[in-house]
Short mmCIF file of C-alpha atoms in Angstrom, two decimals:
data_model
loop_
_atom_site.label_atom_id
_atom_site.label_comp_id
_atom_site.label_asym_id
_atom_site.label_seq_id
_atom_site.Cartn_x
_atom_site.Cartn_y
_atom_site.Cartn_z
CA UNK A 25 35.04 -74.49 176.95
CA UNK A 26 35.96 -76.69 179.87
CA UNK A 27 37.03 -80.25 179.39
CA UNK A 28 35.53 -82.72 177.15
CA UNK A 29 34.48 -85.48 179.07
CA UNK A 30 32.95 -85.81 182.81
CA UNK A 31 31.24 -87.87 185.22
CA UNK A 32 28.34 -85.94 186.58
CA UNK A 33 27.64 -86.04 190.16
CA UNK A 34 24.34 -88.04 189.93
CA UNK A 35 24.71 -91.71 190.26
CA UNK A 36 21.80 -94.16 190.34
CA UNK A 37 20.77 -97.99 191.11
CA UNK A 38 22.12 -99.77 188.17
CA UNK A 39 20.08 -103.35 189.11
CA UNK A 40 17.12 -101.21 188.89
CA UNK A 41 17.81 -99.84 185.30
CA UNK A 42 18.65 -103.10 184.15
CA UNK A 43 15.43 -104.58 185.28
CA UNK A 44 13.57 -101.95 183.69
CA UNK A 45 15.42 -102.49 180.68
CA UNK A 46 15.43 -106.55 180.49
CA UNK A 47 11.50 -106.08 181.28
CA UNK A 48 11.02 -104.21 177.31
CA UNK A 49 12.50 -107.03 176.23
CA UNK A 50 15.48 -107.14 173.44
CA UNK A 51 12.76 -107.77 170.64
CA UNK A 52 11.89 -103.57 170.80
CA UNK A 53 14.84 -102.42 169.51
CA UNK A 54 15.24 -101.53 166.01
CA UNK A 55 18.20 -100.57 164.17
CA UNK A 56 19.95 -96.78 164.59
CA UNK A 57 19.06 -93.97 162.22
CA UNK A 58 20.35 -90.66 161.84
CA UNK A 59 18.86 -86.65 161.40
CA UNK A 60 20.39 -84.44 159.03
CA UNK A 61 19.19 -81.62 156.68
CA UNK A 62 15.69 -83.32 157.18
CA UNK A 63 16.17 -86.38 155.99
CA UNK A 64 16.03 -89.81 157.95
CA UNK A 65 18.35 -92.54 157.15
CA UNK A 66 18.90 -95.50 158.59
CA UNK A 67 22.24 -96.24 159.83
CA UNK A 68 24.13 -99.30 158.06
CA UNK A 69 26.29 -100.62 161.34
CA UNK A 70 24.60 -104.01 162.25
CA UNK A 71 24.92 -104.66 165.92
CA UNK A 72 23.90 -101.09 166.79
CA UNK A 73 20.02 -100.61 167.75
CA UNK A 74 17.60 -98.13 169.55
CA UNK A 75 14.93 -98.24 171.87
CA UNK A 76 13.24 -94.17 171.93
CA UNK A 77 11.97 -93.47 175.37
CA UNK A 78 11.21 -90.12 174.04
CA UNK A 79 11.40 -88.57 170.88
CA UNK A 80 9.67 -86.16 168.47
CA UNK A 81 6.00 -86.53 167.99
CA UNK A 82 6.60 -89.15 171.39
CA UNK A 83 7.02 -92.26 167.89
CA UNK A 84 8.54 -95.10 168.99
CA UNK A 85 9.16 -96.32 165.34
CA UNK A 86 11.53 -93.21 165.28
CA UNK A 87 15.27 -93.78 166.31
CA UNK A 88 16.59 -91.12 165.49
CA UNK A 89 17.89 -88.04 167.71
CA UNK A 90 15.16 -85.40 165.60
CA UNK A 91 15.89 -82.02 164.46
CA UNK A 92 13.75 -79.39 162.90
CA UNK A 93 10.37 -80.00 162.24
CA UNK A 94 6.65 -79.79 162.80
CA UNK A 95 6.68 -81.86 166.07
CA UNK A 96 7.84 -81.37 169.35
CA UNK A 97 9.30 -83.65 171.29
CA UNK A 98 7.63 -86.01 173.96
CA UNK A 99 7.44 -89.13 175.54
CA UNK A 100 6.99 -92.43 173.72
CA UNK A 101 4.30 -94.97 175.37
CA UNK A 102 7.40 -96.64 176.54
CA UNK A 103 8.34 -94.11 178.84
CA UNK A 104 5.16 -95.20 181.50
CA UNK A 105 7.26 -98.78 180.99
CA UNK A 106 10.48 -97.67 183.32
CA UNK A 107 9.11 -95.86 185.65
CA UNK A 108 12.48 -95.51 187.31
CA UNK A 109 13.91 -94.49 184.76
CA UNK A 110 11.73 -91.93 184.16
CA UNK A 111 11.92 -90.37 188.17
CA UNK A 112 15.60 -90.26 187.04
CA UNK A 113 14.80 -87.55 183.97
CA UNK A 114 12.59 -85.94 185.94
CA UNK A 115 15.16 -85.03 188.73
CA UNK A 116 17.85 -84.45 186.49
CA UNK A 117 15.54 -81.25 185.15
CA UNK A 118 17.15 -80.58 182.59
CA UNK A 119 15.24 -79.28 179.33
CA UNK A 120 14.82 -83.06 177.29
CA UNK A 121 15.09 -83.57 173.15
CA UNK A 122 15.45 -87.55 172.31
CA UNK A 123 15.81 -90.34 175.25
CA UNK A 124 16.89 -93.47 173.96
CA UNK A 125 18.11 -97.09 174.91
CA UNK A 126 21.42 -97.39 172.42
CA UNK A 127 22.65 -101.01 172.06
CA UNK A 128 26.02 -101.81 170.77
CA UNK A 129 25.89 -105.93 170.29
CA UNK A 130 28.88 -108.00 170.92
CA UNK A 131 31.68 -107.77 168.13
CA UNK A 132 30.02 -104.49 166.17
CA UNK A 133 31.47 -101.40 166.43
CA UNK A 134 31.28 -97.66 165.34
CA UNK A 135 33.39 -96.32 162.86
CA UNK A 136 35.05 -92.71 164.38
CA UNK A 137 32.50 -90.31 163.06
CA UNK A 138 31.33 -86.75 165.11
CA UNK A 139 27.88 -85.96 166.65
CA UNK A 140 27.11 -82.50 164.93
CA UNK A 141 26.30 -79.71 166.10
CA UNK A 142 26.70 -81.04 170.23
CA UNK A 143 28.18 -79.32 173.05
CA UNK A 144 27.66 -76.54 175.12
CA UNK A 145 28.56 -73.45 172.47
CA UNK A 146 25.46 -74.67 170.46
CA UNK A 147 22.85 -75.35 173.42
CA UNK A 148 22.81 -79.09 173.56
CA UNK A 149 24.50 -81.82 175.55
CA UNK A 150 24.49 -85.66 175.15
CA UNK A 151 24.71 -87.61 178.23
CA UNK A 152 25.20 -91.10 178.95
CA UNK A 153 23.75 -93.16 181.75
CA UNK A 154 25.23 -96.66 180.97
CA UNK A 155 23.03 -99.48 181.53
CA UNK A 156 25.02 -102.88 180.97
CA UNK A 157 28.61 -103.21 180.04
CA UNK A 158 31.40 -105.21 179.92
CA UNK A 159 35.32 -104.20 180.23
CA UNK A 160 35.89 -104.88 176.46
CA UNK A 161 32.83 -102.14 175.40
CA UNK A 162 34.65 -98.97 174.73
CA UNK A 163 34.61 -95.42 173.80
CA UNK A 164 37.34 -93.84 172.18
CA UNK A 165 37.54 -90.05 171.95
CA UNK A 166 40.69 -88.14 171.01
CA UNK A 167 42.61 -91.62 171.49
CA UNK A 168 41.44 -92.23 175.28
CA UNK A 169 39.52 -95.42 176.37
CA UNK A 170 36.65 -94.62 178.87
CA UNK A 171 34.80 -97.81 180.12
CA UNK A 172 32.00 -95.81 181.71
CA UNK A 173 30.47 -98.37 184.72
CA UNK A 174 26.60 -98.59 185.08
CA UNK A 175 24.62 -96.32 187.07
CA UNK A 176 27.04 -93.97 186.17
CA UNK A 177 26.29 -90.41 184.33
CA UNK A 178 28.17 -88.83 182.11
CA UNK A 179 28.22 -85.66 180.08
CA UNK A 180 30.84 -85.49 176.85
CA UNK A 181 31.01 -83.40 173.76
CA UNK A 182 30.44 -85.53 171.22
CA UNK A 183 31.29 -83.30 168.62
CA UNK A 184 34.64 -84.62 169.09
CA UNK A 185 36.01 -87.55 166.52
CA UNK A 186 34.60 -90.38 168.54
CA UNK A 187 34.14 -94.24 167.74
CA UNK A 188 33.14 -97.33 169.98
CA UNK A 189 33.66 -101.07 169.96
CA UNK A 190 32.25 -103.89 171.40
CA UNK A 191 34.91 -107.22 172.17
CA UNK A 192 33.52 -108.79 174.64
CA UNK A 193 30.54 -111.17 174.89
CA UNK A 194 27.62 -109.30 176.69
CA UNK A 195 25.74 -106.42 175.12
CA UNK A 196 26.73 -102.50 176.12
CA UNK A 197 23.64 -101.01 176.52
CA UNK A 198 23.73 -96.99 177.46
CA UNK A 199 20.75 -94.23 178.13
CA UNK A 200 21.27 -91.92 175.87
CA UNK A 201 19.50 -88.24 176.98
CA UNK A 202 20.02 -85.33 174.98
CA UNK A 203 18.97 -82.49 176.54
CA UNK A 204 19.37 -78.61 175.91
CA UNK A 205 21.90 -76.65 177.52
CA UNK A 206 20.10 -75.04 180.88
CA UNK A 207 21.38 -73.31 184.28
CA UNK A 208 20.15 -76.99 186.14
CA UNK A 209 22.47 -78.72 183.90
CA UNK A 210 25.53 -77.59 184.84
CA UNK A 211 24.39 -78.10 188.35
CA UNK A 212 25.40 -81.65 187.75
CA UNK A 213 28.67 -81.00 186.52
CA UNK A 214 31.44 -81.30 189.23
CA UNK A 215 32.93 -78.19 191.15
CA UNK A 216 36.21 -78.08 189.33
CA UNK A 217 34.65 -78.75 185.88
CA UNK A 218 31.78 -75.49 186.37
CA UNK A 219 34.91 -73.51 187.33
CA UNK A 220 36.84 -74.04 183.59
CA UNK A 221 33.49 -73.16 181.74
CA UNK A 222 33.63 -69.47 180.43
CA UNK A 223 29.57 -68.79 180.13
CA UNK A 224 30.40 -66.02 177.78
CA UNK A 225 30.77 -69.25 175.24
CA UNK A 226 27.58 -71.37 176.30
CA UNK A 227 24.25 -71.42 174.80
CA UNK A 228 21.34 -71.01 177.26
CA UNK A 229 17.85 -72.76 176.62
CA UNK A 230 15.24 -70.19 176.38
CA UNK A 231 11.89 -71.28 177.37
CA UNK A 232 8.92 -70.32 174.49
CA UNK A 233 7.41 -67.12 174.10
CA UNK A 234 4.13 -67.28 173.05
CA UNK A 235 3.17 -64.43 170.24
CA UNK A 236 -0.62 -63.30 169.46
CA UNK A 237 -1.93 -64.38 166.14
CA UNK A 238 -1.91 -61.04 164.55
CA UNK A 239 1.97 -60.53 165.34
CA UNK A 240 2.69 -64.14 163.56
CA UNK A 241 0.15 -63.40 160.86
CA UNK A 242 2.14 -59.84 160.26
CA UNK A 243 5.22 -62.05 159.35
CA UNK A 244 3.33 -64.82 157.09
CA UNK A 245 3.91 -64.63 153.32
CA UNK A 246 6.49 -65.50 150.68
CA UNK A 247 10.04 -65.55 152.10
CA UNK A 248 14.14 -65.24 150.51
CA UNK A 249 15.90 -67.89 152.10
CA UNK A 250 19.71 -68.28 152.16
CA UNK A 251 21.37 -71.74 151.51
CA UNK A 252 23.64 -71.16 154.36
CA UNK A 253 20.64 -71.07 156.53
CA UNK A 254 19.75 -74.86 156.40
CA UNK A 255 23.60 -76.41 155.99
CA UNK A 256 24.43 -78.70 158.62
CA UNK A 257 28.15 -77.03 160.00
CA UNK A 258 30.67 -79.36 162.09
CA UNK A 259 32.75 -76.55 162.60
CA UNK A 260 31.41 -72.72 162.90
CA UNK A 261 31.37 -71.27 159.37
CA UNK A 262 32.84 -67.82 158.50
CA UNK A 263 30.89 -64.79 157.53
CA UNK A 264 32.06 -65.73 153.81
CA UNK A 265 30.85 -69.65 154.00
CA UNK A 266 27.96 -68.91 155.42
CA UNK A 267 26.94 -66.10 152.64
CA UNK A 268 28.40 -68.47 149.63
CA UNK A 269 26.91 -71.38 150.95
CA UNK A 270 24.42 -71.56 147.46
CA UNK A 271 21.95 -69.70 145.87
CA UNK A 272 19.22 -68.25 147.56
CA UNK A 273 16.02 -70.29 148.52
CA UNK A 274 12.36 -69.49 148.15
CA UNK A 275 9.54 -70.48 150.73
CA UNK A 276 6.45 -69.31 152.47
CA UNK A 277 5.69 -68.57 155.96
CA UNK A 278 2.73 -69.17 157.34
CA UNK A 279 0.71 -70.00 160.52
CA UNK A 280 -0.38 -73.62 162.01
CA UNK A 281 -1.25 -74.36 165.71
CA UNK A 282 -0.70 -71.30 167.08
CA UNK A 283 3.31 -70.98 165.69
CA UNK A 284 5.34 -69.61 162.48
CA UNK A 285 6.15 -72.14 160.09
CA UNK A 286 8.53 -72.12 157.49
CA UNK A 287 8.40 -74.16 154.41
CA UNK A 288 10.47 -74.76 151.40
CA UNK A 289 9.36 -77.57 149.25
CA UNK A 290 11.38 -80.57 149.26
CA UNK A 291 14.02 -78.66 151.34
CA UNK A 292 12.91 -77.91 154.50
CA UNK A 293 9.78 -77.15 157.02
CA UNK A 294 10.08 -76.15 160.21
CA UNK A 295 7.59 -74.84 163.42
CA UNK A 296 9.74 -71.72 164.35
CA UNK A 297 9.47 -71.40 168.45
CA UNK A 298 9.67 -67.02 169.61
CA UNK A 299 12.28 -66.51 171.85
CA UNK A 300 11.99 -62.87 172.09
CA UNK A 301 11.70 -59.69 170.47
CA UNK A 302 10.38 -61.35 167.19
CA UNK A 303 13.18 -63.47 166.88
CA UNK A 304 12.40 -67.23 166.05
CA UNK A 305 14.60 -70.83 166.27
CA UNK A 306 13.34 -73.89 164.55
CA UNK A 307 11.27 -76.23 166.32
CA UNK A 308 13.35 -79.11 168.65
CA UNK A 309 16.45 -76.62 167.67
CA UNK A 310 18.56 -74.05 169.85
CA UNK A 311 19.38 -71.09 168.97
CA UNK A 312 22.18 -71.80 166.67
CA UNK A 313 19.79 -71.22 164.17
CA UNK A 314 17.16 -68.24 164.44
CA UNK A 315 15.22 -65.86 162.08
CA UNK A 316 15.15 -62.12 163.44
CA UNK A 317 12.42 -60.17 162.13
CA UNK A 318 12.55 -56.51 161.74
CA UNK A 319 10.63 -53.32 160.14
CA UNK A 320 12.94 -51.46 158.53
CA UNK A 321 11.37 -48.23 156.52
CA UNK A 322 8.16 -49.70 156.33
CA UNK A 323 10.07 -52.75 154.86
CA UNK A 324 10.40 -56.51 156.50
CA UNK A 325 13.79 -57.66 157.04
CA UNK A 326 14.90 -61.27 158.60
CA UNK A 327 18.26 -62.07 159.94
CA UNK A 328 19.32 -65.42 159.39
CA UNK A 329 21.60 -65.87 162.00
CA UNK A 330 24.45 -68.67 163.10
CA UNK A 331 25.66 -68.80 166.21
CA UNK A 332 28.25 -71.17 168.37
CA UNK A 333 29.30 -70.25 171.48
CA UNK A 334 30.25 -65.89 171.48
CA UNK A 335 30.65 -66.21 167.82
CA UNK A 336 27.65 -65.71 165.41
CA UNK A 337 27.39 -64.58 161.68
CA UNK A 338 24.09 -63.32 160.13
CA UNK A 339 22.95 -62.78 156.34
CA UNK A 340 20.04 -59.65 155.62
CA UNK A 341 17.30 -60.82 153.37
CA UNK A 342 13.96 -58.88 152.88
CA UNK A 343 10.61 -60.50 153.11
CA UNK A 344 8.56 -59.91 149.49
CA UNK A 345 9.90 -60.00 146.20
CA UNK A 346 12.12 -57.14 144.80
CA UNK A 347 13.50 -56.42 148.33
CA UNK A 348 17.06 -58.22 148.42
CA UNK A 349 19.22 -55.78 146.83
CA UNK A 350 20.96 -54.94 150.22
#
């Protein structure tokens, strides 16, 4: 799926960042947190802090990257604070999840870890725009060094082992812009590195297709889940995984502002966002996930379906109780 790191052909006026960035002032940034399975925790590496540009809901108490949810994303009041920056998003136009600030103090450091699910098979990208840096500030993925320079983009797939360290005595302060995968996005990708992509393998952002009332309200009601559907996966999961992943959930949909919602209490709730043909993705989600609604015999059947890249796996359940012997 083409190679794993590149510099993008944007670059940008890094005494201009910086001045937007010394201007918020240091005392903004709180300390990292992470999103999965819906819960929120707040990362235990001291040294390594956030300042959210944009984010879901647009709260700049929240750090973390977001992931399914009620919310959408959007711009944090800080956003009107670097105006620069923000002409810089704009005419990257790329689909945007979470902008943040990410500092990584002098002497703290990452521990190798992997950014899950990232990369182009499952519709998402992390960039990096790095801000201020010093020669000793480094990112090691599959045993390279890269010392990315500021003003500088760059796209990698983080969903490579990956860790960082700071030596030297200055902090290393990146932009961090996750985006969704989109046609304009790999417009910024060198010649040579659009030619090694196969698209067969990468996962296009679909803009929102807005359904009437009465077809959401047809698919409301009590609602078999299957555990597989809400596992977190760092590597694609086979037909078997996904099926065994636990016994099946129960939850309700129903409609709020206009969308689908799914909830399980305790375990998950979700806005689902139409992308076609009655078939739903979670809310600040790609389509790795989705929910494919069909009549079948007078009978309501959802797909729960995985997908990365040209590979996807799907579980049948029925929609009502007494319906899942399939």
């Amino acid at each position: 799926m083409g190679p794993d790191i590149v510099k993008l052909l944007p670059e940008f006026d890094a005494s201009r960042l910086q001045e937007e960035l010394f201007a918020l002032g240091g005392e903004r940034f709180k300390p990292q947190a992470t999103y999965s399975e819906g819960e929120i925790t707040q990362s235990l590496t001291d040294g390594w802090r956030v300042l959210s540009l944009r984010g879901p809901g647009g709260d700049p108490e929240r750090t973390d990257p977001g992931g399914p949810g009620l919310v959408d994303y959007a711009d944090t009041p800080l956003m009107q604070m670097a105006p620069y920056t923000a002409s810089i998003l704009k005419g990257l136009d790329v689909p945007l999840r979470a902008v943040r600030y990410m500092t990584l103090e002098p002497g703290a450091s990452v521990a190798e870890h992997t950014d899950y699910p990232y990369g182009l098979p499952v519709g998402w990208a992390r960039l990096h725009l790095p801000i201020v840096t010093n020669d000793h500030a480094v990112l090691v993925m599959d045993g390279v060094e890269n010392r990315w320079q500021p003003g500088e983009l760059w796209y990698a797939n983080f969903g490579r082992p990956h860790h960082l360290y700071n030596r030297g005595s200055q902090p290393r302060v990146h932009l961090v812009v996750d985006c969704y995968v989109s046609e304009t996005l790999l417009e910024l990708f060198p010649a040579r590195a659009r030619q090694a992509m196969d698209p067969t393998g990468i996962m296009f952002w679909r803009e929102e297709i807005t359904a009437s009332s009465d077809e959401l309200r047809a698919l409301t009601g009590p609602v078999t889940v299957p555990a597989g559907f809400i596992e977190a996966y760092a590597e694609p999961p086979s037909p078997e995984e996904f099926e065994s992943a636990g016994a099946d959930l129960q939850g309700t949909l129903r409609v709020a502002d206009g969308r689908l919602v799914l909830h399980m209490d305790g375990l998950y709730e979700s806005a689902l966002v139409c992308v076609g043909e009655r078939e739903f993705r979670p809310l600040c989600w790609t389509e790795e996930r989705t929910m494919k609604f069909e009549t079948v015999n007078g009978v309501l059947r959802i797909s729960f379906r995985y997908r990365h890249g040209s590979y996807h796996t799907e579980i049948v359940r029925s929609n009502g109780p007494g319906q899942n012997d399939l």
